[in-house]
Structure formats: C-alpha cells, structure tokens
C-alpha cells in the first residue's frame, strides 16, 4: 500500500512542482456556456484539473463550494475522475472538520469512504480525540490547521501558552505525539512567512499545506524560502481563484493551465535562488 506521504513525495519528484491547485467552484463565475448544465460544477472542475494536472503536486477541492450548491454527488464524481485520470496526483479534501467520538468517526467515513480523498484538513481545537478517527484509515493523511492565512487567526493562534505561541504548540503536538501514523501535516499560511519559517524549524520535513498566494497576496519567494525543506520540497503551495478564474470565457481551462504553469515556474525559480 502506498501511503499519502509516499504518494506526495513521488508526485513532488515526478512533477517537479510544489503547486497545489485548489478547486473552489463558484457557479456565478463560470463561463456562460457551462452555467445551464446540470453537472456544471463537475464539468468546470474536471476541465480545470485535466488542464493543470501536469503542473500540480496535488488537487484540493473545498467541500463547502460543493455542499452549498447541493453538489456532493458531483464532488464524488470529480474525485473519482481525478483518481482515474490522474492517479498519481494526491487529492486533499479541504473540509476543516473537528469533532469528537462517534461524530468524528462519521466525518472520517465521509471523507475517506464516501469521497475517497487521499487526505483531509482538520481543526485541532478538540485535541487528539478529534484527529484519531482519521488516523484509523491506513495510509490516509490529514493536514491540521496551525497558522492560518487570515488576519483574524491572530486572536487565538498567537496567544501565549506557557512561553510559546498557540500555533507553535499545535505544530509541536502534531509533529510528535499526535503523528502516530506518520501521515499528518500542517496548514500554515503564505501570508505569514516568519511564522511559516518558525513552523518549519519546529517540525522538520513534515508536509505543509500553504494557502495564501495568488488572490490572497502571499509572496511566492518569501513562502518558498521560509517553508522549503533541505531537498527543496515539503510544501503544497495552494492557488485557487487565480488559477480557476484566469478567464471567464470558453478558454477558461487553457487560461487556467497557463496560470498554473506560470505559478509552478515562479515557485521553481524561487527554489533556485
């Protein structure tokens, strides 16, 4: 069995890319020729994925964009399509779940049995009790929120907890005693490169999912220098809206591919500096 982290390392090497393509479909922004289709969300995301796969180390569908549009079945179809057509590209379901006991077990079933994702994003606030049900799925991964890209996260994540910041405590726990399967990673925003560097120093080569470049304004060069590992990998640097909505016309997939390639190349150039 190939684990999530093995699949990710293989993809980093094969694609020579740290770009994660986020799939956050907003039908209001779709090209006009797609909007009337019953499967518009699937069609849009599948076209984006097919056009950008060669530049991507992972895909990250955001579950809220599907659920809000009653498109959960289209999400299932999309992930099935990704596994079938792009089997080497890991799929991280961005769900940010966080609960305990039997409820968490049901959420884990949703992510890994219904949707068949390779990994998921999770909240740490309820501790290991909320993480453990996901670790019961051999080889599957999870990224735990640590230092998020939004400024509102400062109110909690920068709290002093016994001489360290809360986000530092989360990083230490997730990279050590919580990581019982070796399949955990952390979410750390590109908008805070100093904190990103601090997390990297704390967790070694653990995978980091890094949102915040592109539409959110994170600096690619600063992100790469702060979060890279010694071998030039270790990150899934996510771009969603900048790739998805590079064009609102019938050439949307081609425009997405062009933006993804340029972003991949920008990340590569930063690694060479």
Short mmCIF file of C-alpha atoms in Angstrom, two decimals:
data_model
loop_
_atom_site.label_atom_id
_atom_site.label_comp_id
_atom_site.label_asym_id
_atom_site.label_seq_id
_atom_site.Cartn_x
_atom_site.Cartn_y
_atom_site.Cartn_z
CA UNK A 1 0.00 0.00 0.00
CA UNK A 2 1.27 3.45 -0.95
CA UNK A 3 0.65 5.93 1.86
CA UNK A 4 -0.40 9.52 1.37
CA UNK A 5 3.05 10.90 2.24
CA UNK A 6 4.73 8.44 -0.12
CA UNK A 7 2.36 9.41 -2.91
CA UNK A 8 3.05 13.07 -2.21
CA UNK A 9 6.83 12.62 -2.25
CA UNK A 10 6.59 10.71 -5.51
CA UNK A 11 4.49 13.47 -7.04
CA UNK A 12 6.86 16.22 -5.89
CA UNK A 13 9.64 14.39 -7.69
CA UNK A 14 7.76 13.32 -10.83
CA UNK A 15 6.11 16.71 -11.49
CA UNK A 16 8.97 18.83 -10.11
CA UNK A 17 6.23 21.00 -8.66
CA UNK A 18 5.05 22.30 -5.29
CA UNK A 19 1.86 23.81 -6.72
CA UNK A 20 -1.44 22.61 -5.27
CA UNK A 21 -4.44 23.53 -7.43
CA UNK A 22 -7.41 24.46 -5.26
CA UNK A 23 -10.85 23.60 -6.64
CA UNK A 24 -13.30 26.13 -5.16
CA UNK A 25 -16.10 26.22 -7.76
CA UNK A 26 -18.38 29.26 -7.69
CA UNK A 27 -21.02 28.83 -10.43
CA UNK A 28 -21.56 32.59 -10.58
CA UNK A 29 -18.06 32.89 -12.04
CA UNK A 30 -18.33 30.06 -14.56
CA UNK A 31 -18.17 30.71 -18.30
CA UNK A 32 -21.66 31.29 -19.69
CA UNK A 33 -21.66 28.11 -21.79
CA UNK A 34 -21.40 25.96 -18.64
CA UNK A 35 -23.90 27.62 -16.33
CA UNK A 36 -27.03 25.84 -17.55
CA UNK A 37 -25.56 22.35 -17.33
CA UNK A 38 -26.86 20.10 -14.56
CA UNK A 39 -23.30 18.94 -13.95
CA UNK A 40 -21.70 22.37 -14.36
CA UNK A 41 -19.59 22.13 -11.20
CA UNK A 42 -18.18 18.75 -12.17
CA UNK A 43 -17.58 19.84 -15.76
CA UNK A 44 -15.81 23.04 -14.70
CA UNK A 45 -13.57 21.39 -12.10
CA UNK A 46 -12.74 18.37 -14.24
CA UNK A 47 -11.72 20.63 -17.12
CA UNK A 48 -9.52 22.71 -14.82
CA UNK A 49 -7.93 19.60 -13.33
CA UNK A 50 -7.27 17.99 -16.69
CA UNK A 51 -5.65 21.19 -17.95
CA UNK A 52 -3.47 21.79 -14.89
CA UNK A 53 -2.55 18.27 -13.76
CA UNK A 54 0.91 18.25 -15.29
CA UNK A 55 1.84 21.32 -13.22
CA UNK A 56 0.30 20.18 -9.93
CA UNK A 57 1.61 18.22 -6.96
CA UNK A 58 -1.95 17.92 -5.57
CA UNK A 59 -5.56 18.94 -6.02
CA UNK A 60 -7.55 20.46 -3.16
CA UNK A 61 -11.34 20.56 -3.60
CA UNK A 62 -13.06 22.72 -0.96
CA UNK A 63 -16.15 20.86 0.22
CA UNK A 64 -18.22 23.96 1.10
CA UNK A 65 -18.42 25.07 -2.53
CA UNK A 66 -19.97 21.74 -3.44
CA UNK A 67 -22.26 21.34 -0.44
CA UNK A 68 -23.67 24.89 -0.69
CA UNK A 69 -24.74 24.09 -4.25
CA UNK A 70 -26.17 20.66 -3.38
CA UNK A 71 -23.39 19.18 -5.49
CA UNK A 72 -21.98 16.49 -3.20
CA UNK A 73 -22.55 13.85 -5.88
CA UNK A 74 -20.59 15.98 -8.31
CA UNK A 75 -17.76 16.10 -5.75
CA UNK A 76 -17.82 12.30 -5.59
CA UNK A 77 -17.72 12.15 -9.38
CA UNK A 78 -14.91 14.67 -9.51
CA UNK A 79 -12.67 12.81 -7.06
CA UNK A 80 -13.40 9.56 -8.87
CA UNK A 81 -12.39 11.28 -12.11
CA UNK A 82 -9.19 12.61 -10.56
CA UNK A 83 -8.19 9.17 -9.27
CA UNK A 84 -8.97 7.54 -12.61
CA UNK A 85 -7.40 10.09 -14.98
CA UNK A 86 -4.64 11.49 -12.75
CA UNK A 87 -3.92 8.62 -10.32
CA UNK A 88 -0.51 9.96 -9.31
CA UNK A 89 -1.85 13.33 -8.10
CA UNK A 90 -2.99 13.27 -4.43
CA UNK A 91 -6.41 14.70 -3.57
CA UNK A 92 -6.74 16.70 -0.34
CA UNK A 93 -10.36 17.33 0.64
CA UNK A 94 -10.48 20.73 2.32
CA UNK A 95 -13.18 20.13 4.92
CA UNK A 96 -11.65 21.54 8.14
CA UNK A 97 -13.59 19.04 10.23
CA UNK A 98 -13.30 19.00 14.01
CA UNK A 99 -15.39 16.92 16.39
CA UNK A 100 -15.00 14.00 18.79
CA UNK A 101 -16.20 10.47 19.35
CA UNK A 102 -18.78 8.88 17.09
CA UNK A 103 -19.37 12.13 15.20
CA UNK A 104 -15.72 12.35 14.19
CA UNK A 105 -15.84 8.73 13.09
CA UNK A 106 -18.73 9.60 10.76
CA UNK A 107 -16.87 12.57 9.32
CA UNK A 108 -13.87 10.31 8.69
CA UNK A 109 -16.15 7.86 6.88
CA UNK A 110 -17.47 10.71 4.76
CA UNK A 111 -14.01 11.86 3.75
CA UNK A 112 -12.30 8.54 3.16
CA UNK A 113 -15.13 6.14 2.27
CA UNK A 114 -17.72 8.30 0.54
CA UNK A 115 -15.37 10.77 -1.19
CA UNK A 116 -12.24 8.58 -1.31
CA UNK A 117 -9.90 11.50 -0.63
CA UNK A 118 -6.22 10.84 -0.01
CA UNK A 119 -6.10 13.43 2.79
CA UNK A 120 -8.25 15.96 4.63
CA UNK A 121 -7.89 19.24 6.53
CA UNK A 122 -8.80 19.21 10.23
CA UNK A 123 -9.22 21.55 13.18
CA UNK A 124 -7.00 20.97 16.26
CA UNK A 125 -9.13 22.69 18.92
CA UNK A 126 -10.56 19.48 20.39
CA UNK A 127 -7.21 17.75 20.54
CA UNK A 128 -6.17 14.28 19.50
CA UNK A 129 -9.69 12.94 20.18
CA UNK A 130 -10.83 14.76 17.03
CA UNK A 131 -7.87 13.60 14.94
CA UNK A 132 -7.66 9.92 15.91
CA UNK A 133 -10.63 8.61 13.85
CA UNK A 134 -8.93 9.80 10.66
CA UNK A 135 -5.70 8.04 11.65
CA UNK A 136 -7.62 4.76 11.74
CA UNK A 137 -7.58 4.73 7.92
CA UNK A 138 -4.23 3.19 6.94
CA UNK A 139 -2.19 5.34 4.59
CA UNK A 140 -4.57 8.30 4.52
CA UNK A 141 -3.35 11.76 5.50
CA UNK A 142 -4.54 14.85 7.32
CA UNK A 143 -3.40 18.47 7.48
CA UNK A 144 -4.12 20.14 10.81
CA UNK A 145 -4.72 23.89 10.95
CA UNK A 146 -1.77 25.61 12.59
CA UNK A 147 -1.14 29.21 11.43
CA UNK A 148 -3.87 30.19 9.03
CA UNK A 149 -3.58 32.82 6.30
CA UNK A 150 -6.35 35.11 7.61
CA UNK A 151 -5.55 38.03 9.90
CA UNK A 152 -8.39 37.09 12.27
CA UNK A 153 -6.44 33.99 13.24
CA UNK A 154 -4.11 36.21 15.31
CA UNK A 155 -6.69 36.39 18.09
CA UNK A 156 -6.12 32.75 19.03
CA UNK A 157 -3.12 31.43 17.17
CA UNK A 158 -0.69 33.98 18.63
CA UNK A 159 -1.82 33.53 22.25
CA UNK A 160 0.99 32.85 24.72
CA UNK A 161 0.57 29.35 26.15
CA UNK A 162 3.30 28.67 28.67
CA UNK A 163 6.05 30.56 26.90
CA UNK A 164 5.19 29.67 23.31
CA UNK A 165 2.55 30.75 20.82
CA UNK A 166 -0.50 28.55 20.41
CA UNK A 167 0.35 27.82 16.78
CA UNK A 168 3.80 26.65 17.93
CA UNK A 169 2.19 24.30 20.44
CA UNK A 170 -0.04 22.89 17.71
CA UNK A 171 2.98 22.40 15.45
CA UNK A 172 4.88 20.53 18.15
CA UNK A 173 1.96 18.28 19.08
CA UNK A 174 1.03 17.40 15.51
CA UNK A 175 4.63 16.66 14.53
CA UNK A 176 5.30 14.45 17.55
CA UNK A 177 2.84 12.68 19.83
CA UNK A 178 -0.23 13.09 17.59
CA UNK A 179 1.53 11.82 14.47
CA UNK A 180 1.11 8.15 15.30
CA UNK A 181 0.88 7.04 11.65
CA UNK A 182 3.40 9.44 10.14
CA UNK A 183 0.68 10.78 7.80
CA UNK A 184 -0.02 14.18 9.36
CA UNK A 185 0.88 17.62 8.04
CA UNK A 186 0.09 21.21 8.96
CA UNK A 187 -1.72 24.13 7.35
CA UNK A 188 0.40 27.30 7.50
CA UNK A 189 -0.49 30.43 5.54
CA UNK A 190 1.81 32.05 3.00
CA UNK A 191 0.76 35.45 4.33
CA UNK A 192 2.92 34.90 7.44
CA UNK A 193 6.39 33.86 6.19
CA UNK A 194 8.11 34.42 9.55
CA UNK A 195 5.66 32.06 11.25
CA UNK A 196 5.99 29.64 8.34
CA UNK A 197 9.76 29.57 8.88
CA UNK A 198 9.23 29.01 12.61
CA UNK A 199 6.91 26.08 11.96
CA UNK A 200 9.39 24.54 9.53
CA UNK A 201 12.10 24.81 12.17
CA UNK A 202 9.85 23.05 14.69
CA UNK A 203 8.59 20.18 12.55
CA UNK A 204 11.47 19.21 10.29
CA UNK A 205 10.41 17.73 6.95
CA UNK A 206 6.69 17.37 7.77
CA UNK A 207 4.46 18.32 4.80
CA UNK A 208 2.96 21.81 4.96
CA UNK A 209 -0.18 22.84 3.08
CA UNK A 210 0.37 26.52 2.37
CA UNK A 211 -2.63 28.60 1.23
CA UNK A 212 -2.48 32.32 0.61
CA UNK A 213 -0.60 33.00 -2.63
CA UNK A 214 -2.39 34.36 -5.68
CA UNK A 215 -5.63 36.15 -4.82
CA UNK A 216 -4.75 36.33 -1.11
CA UNK A 217 -1.49 38.15 -1.81
CA UNK A 218 1.13 35.86 -0.28
CA UNK A 219 4.62 36.34 -1.71
CA UNK A 220 5.90 33.26 -3.54
CA UNK A 221 9.60 33.95 -2.97
CA UNK A 222 9.16 34.57 0.75
CA UNK A 223 6.96 31.48 1.06
CA UNK A 224 9.44 29.20 -0.65
CA UNK A 225 12.41 30.43 1.36
CA UNK A 226 10.50 30.13 4.63
CA UNK A 227 8.87 26.75 4.10
CA UNK A 228 11.10 24.64 1.88
CA UNK A 229 12.89 21.58 3.18
CA UNK A 230 16.58 20.89 2.57
CA UNK A 231 15.76 18.93 -0.59
CA UNK A 232 13.52 21.67 -1.99
CA UNK A 233 10.15 20.05 -1.31
CA UNK A 234 7.93 19.82 1.78
CA UNK A 235 5.10 22.13 0.68
CA UNK A 236 1.83 22.11 -1.18
CA UNK A 237 1.60 25.78 -2.13
CA UNK A 238 -2.05 26.29 -2.93
CA UNK A 239 -3.54 28.61 -5.52
CA UNK A 240 -7.28 28.52 -6.14
CA UNK A 241 -9.02 31.58 -7.54
CA UNK A 242 -6.06 32.87 -9.56
CA UNK A 243 -6.00 29.58 -11.47
CA UNK A 244 -9.72 28.82 -11.60
CA UNK A 245 -10.84 32.19 -12.86
CA UNK A 246 -7.94 33.14 -15.10
CA UNK A 247 -10.59 33.52 -17.82
CA UNK A 248 -14.39 33.74 -17.78
CA UNK A 249 -14.68 32.70 -21.42
CA UNK A 250 -14.64 29.38 -23.25
CA UNK A 251 -10.85 29.29 -23.00
CA UNK A 252 -11.07 29.04 -19.18
CA UNK A 253 -9.23 25.71 -18.99
CA UNK A 254 -6.41 26.86 -21.24
CA UNK A 255 -6.09 30.08 -19.24
CA UNK A 256 -6.00 28.06 -16.01
CA UNK A 257 -3.22 25.89 -17.41
CA UNK A 258 -1.22 28.96 -18.40
CA UNK A 259 -1.58 30.45 -14.90
CA UNK A 260 -0.75 27.14 -13.22
CA UNK A 261 2.35 26.72 -15.36
CA UNK A 262 3.49 30.28 -14.61
CA UNK A 263 2.93 29.76 -10.88
CA UNK A 264 4.78 26.43 -10.94
CA UNK A 265 7.66 28.12 -12.75
CA UNK A 266 7.69 31.00 -10.28
CA UNK A 267 7.97 28.52 -7.41
CA UNK A 268 10.76 26.67 -9.23
CA UNK A 269 12.65 29.92 -9.77
CA UNK A 270 12.36 30.77 -6.08
CA UNK A 271 13.79 27.36 -5.18
CA UNK A 272 16.83 28.07 -7.37
CA UNK A 273 17.65 31.28 -5.52
#
